[in-house]
PDB file of C-alpha atoms in Angstrom:
ATOM      1  CA  LEU C  27      31.425 -22.995  40.941  1.00  0.00           C
ATOM      2  CA  ALA C  28      29.292 -24.833  38.456  1.00  0.00           C
ATOM      3  CA  LYS C  29      29.761 -28.587  38.563  1.00  0.00           C
ATOM      4  CA  THR C  30      30.235 -30.256  35.238  1.00  0.00           C
ATOM      5  CA  THR C  31      29.539 -33.832  34.124  1.00  0.00           C
ATOM      6  CA  GLN C  32      31.032 -35.429  31.009  1.00  0.00           C
ATOM      7  CA  PRO C  33      31.209 -38.958  29.684  1.00  0.00           C
ATOM      8  CA  ILE C  34      34.351 -40.707  30.914  1.00  0.00           C
ATOM      9  CA  SER C  35      35.308 -42.038  27.479  1.00  0.00           C
ATOM     10  CA  MET C  36      34.242 -42.140  23.841  1.00  0.00           C
ATOM     11  CA  ASP C  37      35.365 -44.094  20.816  1.00  0.00           C
ATOM     12  CA  SER C  38      35.205 -42.923  17.224  1.00  0.00           C
ATOM     13  CA  TYR C  39      36.664 -43.658  13.824  1.00  0.00           C
ATOM     14  CA  GLU C  40      38.684 -41.511  11.554  1.00  0.00           C
ATOM     15  CA  GLY C  41      36.596 -39.188   9.422  1.00  0.00           C
ATOM     16  CA  GLN C  42      33.579 -39.190  11.727  1.00  0.00           C
ATOM     17  CA  GLU C  43      32.130 -36.191  13.538  1.00  0.00           C
ATOM     18  CA  VAL C  44      32.476 -36.398  17.290  1.00  0.00           C
ATOM     19  CA  ASN C  45      30.111 -34.690  19.727  1.00  0.00           C
ATOM     20  CA  ILE C  46      31.071 -34.513  23.446  1.00  0.00           C
ATOM     21  CA  THR C  47      28.380 -33.216  25.717  1.00  0.00           C
ATOM     22  CA  CYS C  48      28.975 -31.539  29.093  1.00  0.00           C
ATOM     23  CA  SER C  49      26.185 -31.034  31.608  1.00  0.00           C
ATOM     24  CA  HIS C  50      26.331 -28.006  33.894  1.00  0.00           C
ATOM     25  CA  ASN C  51      22.909 -27.675  35.428  1.00  0.00           C
ATOM     26  CA  ASN C  52      23.840 -25.023  37.980  1.00  0.00           C
ATOM     27  CA  ILE C  53      25.532 -22.678  35.553  1.00  0.00           C
ATOM     28  CA  ALA C  54      25.327 -19.029  36.647  1.00  0.00           C
ATOM     29  CA  THR C  55      24.387 -16.034  34.624  1.00  0.00           C
ATOM     30  CA  ASN C  56      27.948 -14.760  34.181  1.00  0.00           C
ATOM     31  CA  ASP C  57      29.566 -18.176  33.605  1.00  0.00           C
ATOM     32  CA  TYR C  58      31.352 -18.961  30.380  1.00  0.00           C
ATOM     33  CA  ILE C  59      31.970 -22.449  29.011  1.00  0.00           C
ATOM     34  CA  THR C  60      35.490 -23.394  27.950  1.00  0.00           C
ATOM     35  CA  TRP C  61      36.935 -26.560  26.485  1.00  0.00           C
ATOM     36  CA  TYR C  62      40.515 -27.811  26.609  1.00  0.00           C
ATOM     37  CA  GLN C  63      42.320 -30.665  24.936  1.00  0.00           C
ATOM     38  CA  GLN C  64      45.144 -32.607  26.502  1.00  0.00           C
ATOM     39  CA  PHE C  65      47.521 -35.075  24.773  1.00  0.00           C
ATOM     40  CA  PRO C  66      49.550 -37.519  26.882  1.00  0.00           C
ATOM     41  CA  SER C  67      52.548 -35.961  28.611  1.00  0.00           C
ATOM     42  CA  GLN C  68      51.499 -32.473  27.593  1.00  0.00           C
ATOM     43  CA  GLY C  69      49.728 -29.583  29.257  1.00  0.00           C
ATOM     44  CA  PRO C  70      46.124 -28.817  28.276  1.00  0.00           C
ATOM     45  CA  ARG C  71      45.516 -26.693  25.256  1.00  0.00           C
ATOM     46  CA  PHE C  72      42.596 -24.269  24.823  1.00  0.00           C
ATOM     47  CA  ILE C  73      40.118 -25.230  22.107  1.00  0.00           C
ATOM     48  CA  ILE C  74      37.081 -22.992  22.273  1.00  0.00           C
ATOM     49  CA  GLN C  75      34.999 -20.884  24.530  1.00  0.00           C
ATOM     50  CA  GLY C  76      31.437 -19.604  24.440  1.00  0.00           C
ATOM     51  CA  TYR C  77      28.576 -18.072  26.357  1.00  0.00           C
ATOM     52  CA  LYS C  78      25.475 -18.944  24.327  1.00  0.00           C
ATOM     53  CA  THR C  79      24.266 -20.255  21.000  1.00  0.00           C
ATOM     54  CA  LYS C  80      27.094 -21.374  18.703  1.00  0.00           C
ATOM     55  CA  VAL C  81      30.717 -20.656  18.436  1.00  0.00           C
ATOM     56  CA  THR C  82      32.979 -22.035  15.683  1.00  0.00           C
ATOM     57  CA  ASN C  83      36.682 -21.799  15.049  1.00  0.00           C
ATOM     58  CA  GLU C  84      39.212 -23.625  12.881  1.00  0.00           C
ATOM     59  CA  VAL C  85      39.305 -26.547  15.292  1.00  0.00           C
ATOM     60  CA  ALA C  86      35.826 -27.112  16.620  1.00  0.00           C
ATOM     61  CA  SER C  87      32.295 -25.907  17.217  1.00  0.00           C
ATOM     62  CA  LEU C  88      30.592 -25.305  20.490  1.00  0.00           C
ATOM     63  CA  PHE C  89      26.813 -25.560  20.735  1.00  0.00           C
ATOM     64  CA  ILE C  90      25.112 -24.097  23.753  1.00  0.00           C
ATOM     65  CA  PRO C  91      21.259 -24.342  24.055  1.00  0.00           C
ATOM     66  CA  ALA C  92      19.141 -21.511  25.244  1.00  0.00           C
ATOM     67  CA  ASP C  93      18.959 -22.752  28.828  1.00  0.00           C
ATOM     68  CA  ARG C  94      22.785 -23.169  28.939  1.00  0.00           C
ATOM     69  CA  LYS C  95      22.515 -26.232  31.173  1.00  0.00           C
ATOM     70  CA  SER C  96      24.634 -28.195  28.821  1.00  0.00           C
ATOM     71  CA  SER C  97      27.084 -27.702  25.962  1.00  0.00           C
ATOM     72  CA  THR C  98      28.353 -29.824  23.129  1.00  0.00           C
ATOM     73  CA  LEU C  99      31.822 -29.745  21.656  1.00  0.00           C
ATOM     74  CA  SER C 100      31.787 -30.917  18.090  1.00  0.00           C
ATOM     75  CA  LEU C 101      34.906 -32.085  16.345  1.00  0.00           C
ATOM     76  CA  PRO C 102      34.415 -32.465  12.562  1.00  0.00           C
ATOM     77  CA  ARG C 103      36.018 -35.367  10.686  1.00  0.00           C
ATOM     78  CA  VAL C 104      38.342 -36.542  13.475  1.00  0.00           C
ATOM     79  CA  SER C 105      41.743 -38.060  12.760  1.00  0.00           C
ATOM     80  CA  LEU C 106      43.970 -40.306  14.902  1.00  0.00           C
ATOM     81  CA  SER C 107      45.725 -37.186  16.197  1.00  0.00           C
ATOM     82  CA  ASP C 108      42.528 -36.071  17.894  1.00  0.00           C
ATOM     83  CA  THR C 109      42.904 -38.885  20.388  1.00  0.00           C
ATOM     84  CA  ALA C 110      43.160 -36.953  23.654  1.00  0.00           C
ATOM     85  CA  VAL C 111      41.335 -36.031  26.822  1.00  0.00           C
ATOM     86  CA  TYR C 112      38.786 -33.200  26.503  1.00  0.00           C
ATOM     87  CA  TYR C 113      37.842 -31.037  29.493  1.00  0.00           C
ATOM     88  CA  CYS C 114      34.793 -28.853  29.962  1.00  0.00           C
ATOM     89  CA  LEU C 115      35.154 -25.929  32.374  1.00  0.00           C
ATOM     90  CA  VAL C 116      32.441 -23.538  33.497  1.00  0.00           C
ATOM     91  CA  GLY C 117      32.838 -20.352  35.429  1.00  0.00           C
ATOM     92  CA  ASP C 118      32.712 -16.557  35.727  1.00  0.00           C
ATOM     93  CA  LEU C 119      35.875 -15.307  33.953  1.00  0.00           C
ATOM     94  CA  HIS C 120      35.756 -11.938  35.609  1.00  0.00           C
ATOM     95  CA  SER C 121      35.366 -12.923  39.230  1.00  0.00           C
ATOM     96  CA  ASN C 122      37.773 -14.379  41.699  1.00  0.00           C
ATOM     97  CA  ALA C 123      35.988 -17.674  41.273  1.00  0.00           C
ATOM     98  CA  GLY C 124      37.066 -17.596  37.667  1.00  0.00           C
ATOM     99  CA  ASN C 125      40.642 -17.897  38.888  1.00  0.00           C
ATOM    100  CA  MET C 126      39.865 -21.112  40.589  1.00  0.00           C
ATOM    101  CA  LEU C 127      38.357 -23.125  37.734  1.00  0.00           C
ATOM    102  CA  THR C 128      39.445 -26.698  38.004  1.00  0.00           C
ATOM    103  CA  PHE C 129      39.545 -29.534  35.592  1.00  0.00           C
ATOM    104  CA  GLY C 130      37.442 -32.580  36.270  1.00  0.00           C
ATOM    105  CA  GLY C 131      38.196 -36.001  34.882  1.00  0.00           C
ATOM    106  CA  GLY C 132      37.453 -35.055  31.276  1.00  0.00           C
ATOM    107  CA  THR C 133      36.406 -37.267  28.395  1.00  0.00           C
ATOM    108  CA  ARG C 134      38.942 -39.628  26.920  1.00  0.00           C
ATOM    109  CA  LEU C 135      38.394 -39.710  23.165  1.00  0.00           C
ATOM    110  CA  MET C 136      39.893 -42.657  21.292  1.00  0.00           C
ATOM    111  CA  VAL C 137      39.960 -42.301  17.504  1.00  0.00           C
ATOM    112  CA  LYS C 138      40.428 -45.582  15.672  1.00  0.00           C
ATOM    113  CA  PRO C 139      41.586 -46.152  12.105  1.00  0.00           C
TER     114      PRO C 139
ATOM    115  CA  ASN A 118      57.734 -15.798  22.487  1.00  0.00           C
ATOM    116  CA  ALA A 119      58.736 -18.827  24.507  1.00  0.00           C
ATOM    117  CA  GLY A 120      55.313 -18.939  26.156  1.00  0.00           C
ATOM    118  CA  VAL A 121      55.307 -20.721  29.500  1.00  0.00           C
ATOM    119  CA  THR A 122      58.490 -22.505  30.434  1.00  0.00           C
ATOM    120  CA  GLN A 123      59.063 -24.888  33.339  1.00  0.00           C
ATOM    121  CA  THR A 124      62.182 -26.343  34.843  1.00  0.00           C
ATOM    122  CA  PRO A 125      63.155 -28.988  35.557  1.00  0.00           C
ATOM    123  CA  LYS A 126      61.368 -31.441  33.279  1.00  0.00           C
ATOM    124  CA  PHE A 127      61.979 -34.361  35.564  1.00  0.00           C
ATOM    125  CA  GLN A 128      62.940 -34.569  39.251  1.00  0.00           C
ATOM    126  CA  VAL A 129      63.389 -37.356  41.796  1.00  0.00           C
ATOM    127  CA  LEU A 130      63.307 -36.383  45.488  1.00  0.00           C
ATOM    128  CA  LYS A 131      63.654 -38.312  48.679  1.00  0.00           C
ATOM    129  CA  THR A 132      60.976 -37.960  51.355  1.00  0.00           C
ATOM    130  CA  GLY A 133      61.593 -34.831  53.435  1.00  0.00           C
ATOM    131  CA  GLN A 134      63.666 -32.947  50.811  1.00  0.00           C
ATOM    132  CA  SER A 135      62.584 -29.565  49.606  1.00  0.00           C
ATOM    133  CA  MET A 136      62.827 -28.070  46.179  1.00  0.00           C
ATOM    134  CA  THR A 137      61.454 -25.323  43.962  1.00  0.00           C
ATOM    135  CA  LEU A 138      59.788 -25.807  40.648  1.00  0.00           C
ATOM    136  CA  GLN A 139      60.381 -22.906  38.319  1.00  0.00           C
ATOM    137  CA  CYS A 140      57.817 -21.355  36.027  1.00  0.00           C
ATOM    138  CA  ALA A 141      58.226 -18.331  33.780  1.00  0.00           C
ATOM    139  CA  GLN A 142      56.114 -16.663  31.071  1.00  0.00           C
ATOM    140  CA  ASP A 143      57.030 -13.952  28.612  1.00  0.00           C
ATOM    141  CA  MET A 144      53.491 -12.954  27.573  1.00  0.00           C
ATOM    142  CA  ASN A 145      53.002 -10.278  30.293  1.00  0.00           C
ATOM    143  CA  HIS A 146      50.104 -12.252  31.696  1.00  0.00           C
ATOM    144  CA  GLU A 147      48.724 -11.148  35.047  1.00  0.00           C
ATOM    145  CA  TYR A 148      47.339 -14.536  36.052  1.00  0.00           C
ATOM    146  CA  MET A 149      49.501 -17.520  36.826  1.00  0.00           C
ATOM    147  CA  SER A 150      48.648 -20.814  38.453  1.00  0.00           C
ATOM    148  CA  TRP A 151      50.003 -24.155  39.418  1.00  0.00           C
ATOM    149  CA  TYR A 152      48.220 -27.477  38.904  1.00  0.00           C
ATOM    150  CA  ARG A 153      49.061 -31.051  39.697  1.00  0.00           C
ATOM    151  CA  GLN A 154      47.911 -34.018  37.733  1.00  0.00           C
ATOM    152  CA  ASP A 155      47.990 -37.534  39.147  1.00  0.00           C
ATOM    153  CA  PRO A 156      47.962 -40.549  36.773  1.00  0.00           C
ATOM    154  CA  GLY A 157      44.664 -40.891  34.966  1.00  0.00           C
ATOM    155  CA  MET A 158      43.156 -37.895  36.747  1.00  0.00           C
ATOM    156  CA  GLY A 159      42.245 -34.351  35.908  1.00  0.00           C
ATOM    157  CA  LEU A 160      44.205 -31.303  36.962  1.00  0.00           C
ATOM    158  CA  ARG A 161      43.808 -29.897  40.441  1.00  0.00           C
ATOM    159  CA  LEU A 162      44.650 -26.324  41.307  1.00  0.00           C
ATOM    160  CA  ILE A 163      47.371 -25.857  43.929  1.00  0.00           C
ATOM    161  CA  HIS A 164      47.966 -22.034  44.060  1.00  0.00           C
ATOM    162  CA  TYR A 165      47.327 -19.113  41.811  1.00  0.00           C
ATOM    163  CA  SER A 166      48.262 -15.479  41.470  1.00  0.00           C
ATOM    164  CA  VAL A 167      46.339 -12.532  40.006  1.00  0.00           C
ATOM    165  CA  GLY A 168      49.414 -10.336  39.813  1.00  0.00           C
ATOM    166  CA  ALA A 169      52.850  -9.632  41.236  1.00  0.00           C
ATOM    167  CA  GLY A 170      52.776  -9.718  45.038  1.00  0.00           C
ATOM    168  CA  ILE A 171      49.368 -11.445  45.179  1.00  0.00           C
ATOM    169  CA  THR A 172      48.894 -15.146  45.691  1.00  0.00           C
ATOM    170  CA  ASP A 173      46.072 -17.351  46.864  1.00  0.00           C
ATOM    171  CA  GLN A 174      45.294 -20.975  47.602  1.00  0.00           C
ATOM    172  CA  GLY A 175      43.603 -23.327  45.253  1.00  0.00           C
ATOM    173  CA  GLU A 176      42.025 -26.691  45.811  1.00  0.00           C
ATOM    174  CA  VAL A 177      45.074 -28.588  47.171  1.00  0.00           C
ATOM    175  CA  PRO A 178      47.537 -26.079  48.689  1.00  0.00           C
ATOM    176  CA  ASN A 179      48.865 -28.137  51.621  1.00  0.00           C
ATOM    177  CA  GLY A 180      52.575 -28.800  51.407  1.00  0.00           C
ATOM    178  CA  TYR A 181      53.280 -26.116  48.831  1.00  0.00           C
ATOM    179  CA  ASN A 182      54.282 -22.469  48.917  1.00  0.00           C
ATOM    180  CA  VAL A 183      54.336 -19.899  46.150  1.00  0.00           C
ATOM    181  CA  SER A 184      55.545 -16.384  45.658  1.00  0.00           C
ATOM    182  CA  ARG A 185      55.107 -13.871  42.856  1.00  0.00           C
ATOM    183  CA  SER A 186      57.756 -11.173  43.006  1.00  0.00           C
ATOM    184  CA  THR A 187      57.616 -10.391  39.285  1.00  0.00           C
ATOM    185  CA  THR A 188      54.975 -10.648  36.609  1.00  0.00           C
ATOM    186  CA  GLU A 189      57.092 -13.214  34.716  1.00  0.00           C
ATOM    187  CA  ASP A 190      57.948 -15.730  37.435  1.00  0.00           C
ATOM    188  CA  PHE A 191      55.797 -17.951  39.686  1.00  0.00           C
ATOM    189  CA  PRO A 192      57.897 -20.595  41.523  1.00  0.00           C
ATOM    190  CA  LEU A 193      56.334 -23.443  43.468  1.00  0.00           C
ATOM    191  CA  ARG A 194      58.128 -24.623  46.493  1.00  0.00           C
ATOM    192  CA  LEU A 195      57.723 -28.077  48.031  1.00  0.00           C
ATOM    193  CA  LEU A 196      58.476 -27.655  51.714  1.00  0.00           C
ATOM    194  CA  SER A 197      59.071 -31.293  52.729  1.00  0.00           C
ATOM    195  CA  ALA A 198      58.412 -33.742  49.911  1.00  0.00           C
ATOM    196  CA  ALA A 199      56.114 -36.688  50.512  1.00  0.00           C
ATOM    197  CA  PRO A 200      55.380 -39.664  48.255  1.00  0.00           C
ATOM    198  CA  SER A 201      51.814 -38.331  47.955  1.00  0.00           C
ATOM    199  CA  GLN A 202      53.295 -35.371  45.991  1.00  0.00           C
ATOM    200  CA  THR A 203      54.445 -37.647  43.228  1.00  0.00           C
ATOM    201  CA  SER A 204      52.675 -36.134  40.264  1.00  0.00           C
ATOM    202  CA  VAL A 205      53.058 -34.029  37.105  1.00  0.00           C
ATOM    203  CA  TYR A 206      53.030 -30.345  37.815  1.00  0.00           C
ATOM    204  CA  PHE A 207      51.789 -27.841  35.289  1.00  0.00           C
ATOM    205  CA  CYS A 208      52.147 -24.106  35.367  1.00  0.00           C
ATOM    206  CA  ALA A 209      49.765 -21.916  33.435  1.00  0.00           C
ATOM    207  CA  SER A 210      49.179 -18.244  32.666  1.00  0.00           C
ATOM    208  CA  ARG A 211      46.437 -16.133  31.148  1.00  0.00           C
ATOM    209  CA  ALA A 212      45.781 -12.541  30.206  1.00  0.00           C
ATOM    210  CA  ARG A 213      44.564  -9.798  32.402  1.00  0.00           C
ATOM    211  CA  LYS A 214      41.157  -9.521  34.040  1.00  0.00           C
ATOM    212  CA  GLY A 215      38.625  -8.011  31.749  1.00  0.00           C
ATOM    213  CA  GLU A 216      39.728  -9.885  28.702  1.00  0.00           C
ATOM    214  CA  LYS A 217      36.849 -11.986  27.298  1.00  0.00           C
ATOM    215  CA  THR A 218      38.820 -15.164  27.267  1.00  0.00           C
ATOM    216  CA  TYR A 219      39.786 -17.863  29.665  1.00  0.00           C
ATOM    217  CA  GLU A 220      42.503 -19.120  27.446  1.00  0.00           C
ATOM    218  CA  GLN A 221      45.179 -20.408  29.654  1.00  0.00           C
ATOM    219  CA  TYR A 222      48.576 -21.268  28.331  1.00  0.00           C
ATOM    220  CA  PHE A 223      50.241 -24.266  29.887  1.00  0.00           C
ATOM    221  CA  GLY A 224      53.850 -25.145  30.313  1.00  0.00           C
ATOM    222  CA  PRO A 225      55.264 -28.546  29.373  1.00  0.00           C
ATOM    223  CA  GLY A 226      55.078 -29.873  32.942  1.00  0.00           C
ATOM    224  CA  THR A 227      57.509 -31.153  35.542  1.00  0.00           C
ATOM    225  CA  ARG A 228      57.354 -34.875  36.376  1.00  0.00           C
ATOM    226  CA  LEU A 229      58.143 -35.299  40.058  1.00  0.00           C
ATOM    227  CA  THR A 230      58.743 -38.541  41.833  1.00  0.00           C
ATOM    228  CA  VAL A 231      59.175 -38.684  45.577  1.00  0.00           C
ATOM    229  CA  THR A 232      60.626 -41.858  46.977  1.00  0.00           C
TER     230      THR A 232
END
């Protein structure tokens, strides 16, 4: 399973764009990159998933460079309600290993007024 | 759809007691899993199931048993509770193999304290 490395914490202010980068140097050919968000006392919530280049949805964008050794979750114009822990997961969705993806420590994002 | 439901929300056990944490999903998902989350930490996979009748161990399976007799239900049994099992337990499910998504749906969690 690909090991991921994320910053432990980040601070931002309301209205700013936040970029959280995840390093996954040993990503395999069939691995996908998935991001989750977790608020206190709640289960994680799926944000976005991608394989290469750029993926965008109504919540965030995911940028993946050509070598796929890292990825960046971009949250546009954050608000106080975006304060949460963000997890990056990498793995082959269609193999048994994909059933064993685990969450690391994540990145604690604090949005300040 | 109710999504993924878990009961109970809170539980206090004494060391050595056993109990079952219930998890159910109404999305006809094949995959279900159990995680534990200790304070300030990420989630760790305990057990998972790829379909009814099939279960497998995750990262931290010791002290826990699971069964999957139906697609909908995936109970987690603590055999003999220990203080080290004090944690928040999350159940999750996702769609069948072959779907191009790893979107897992998580339940609200069960907060377990073992004294």
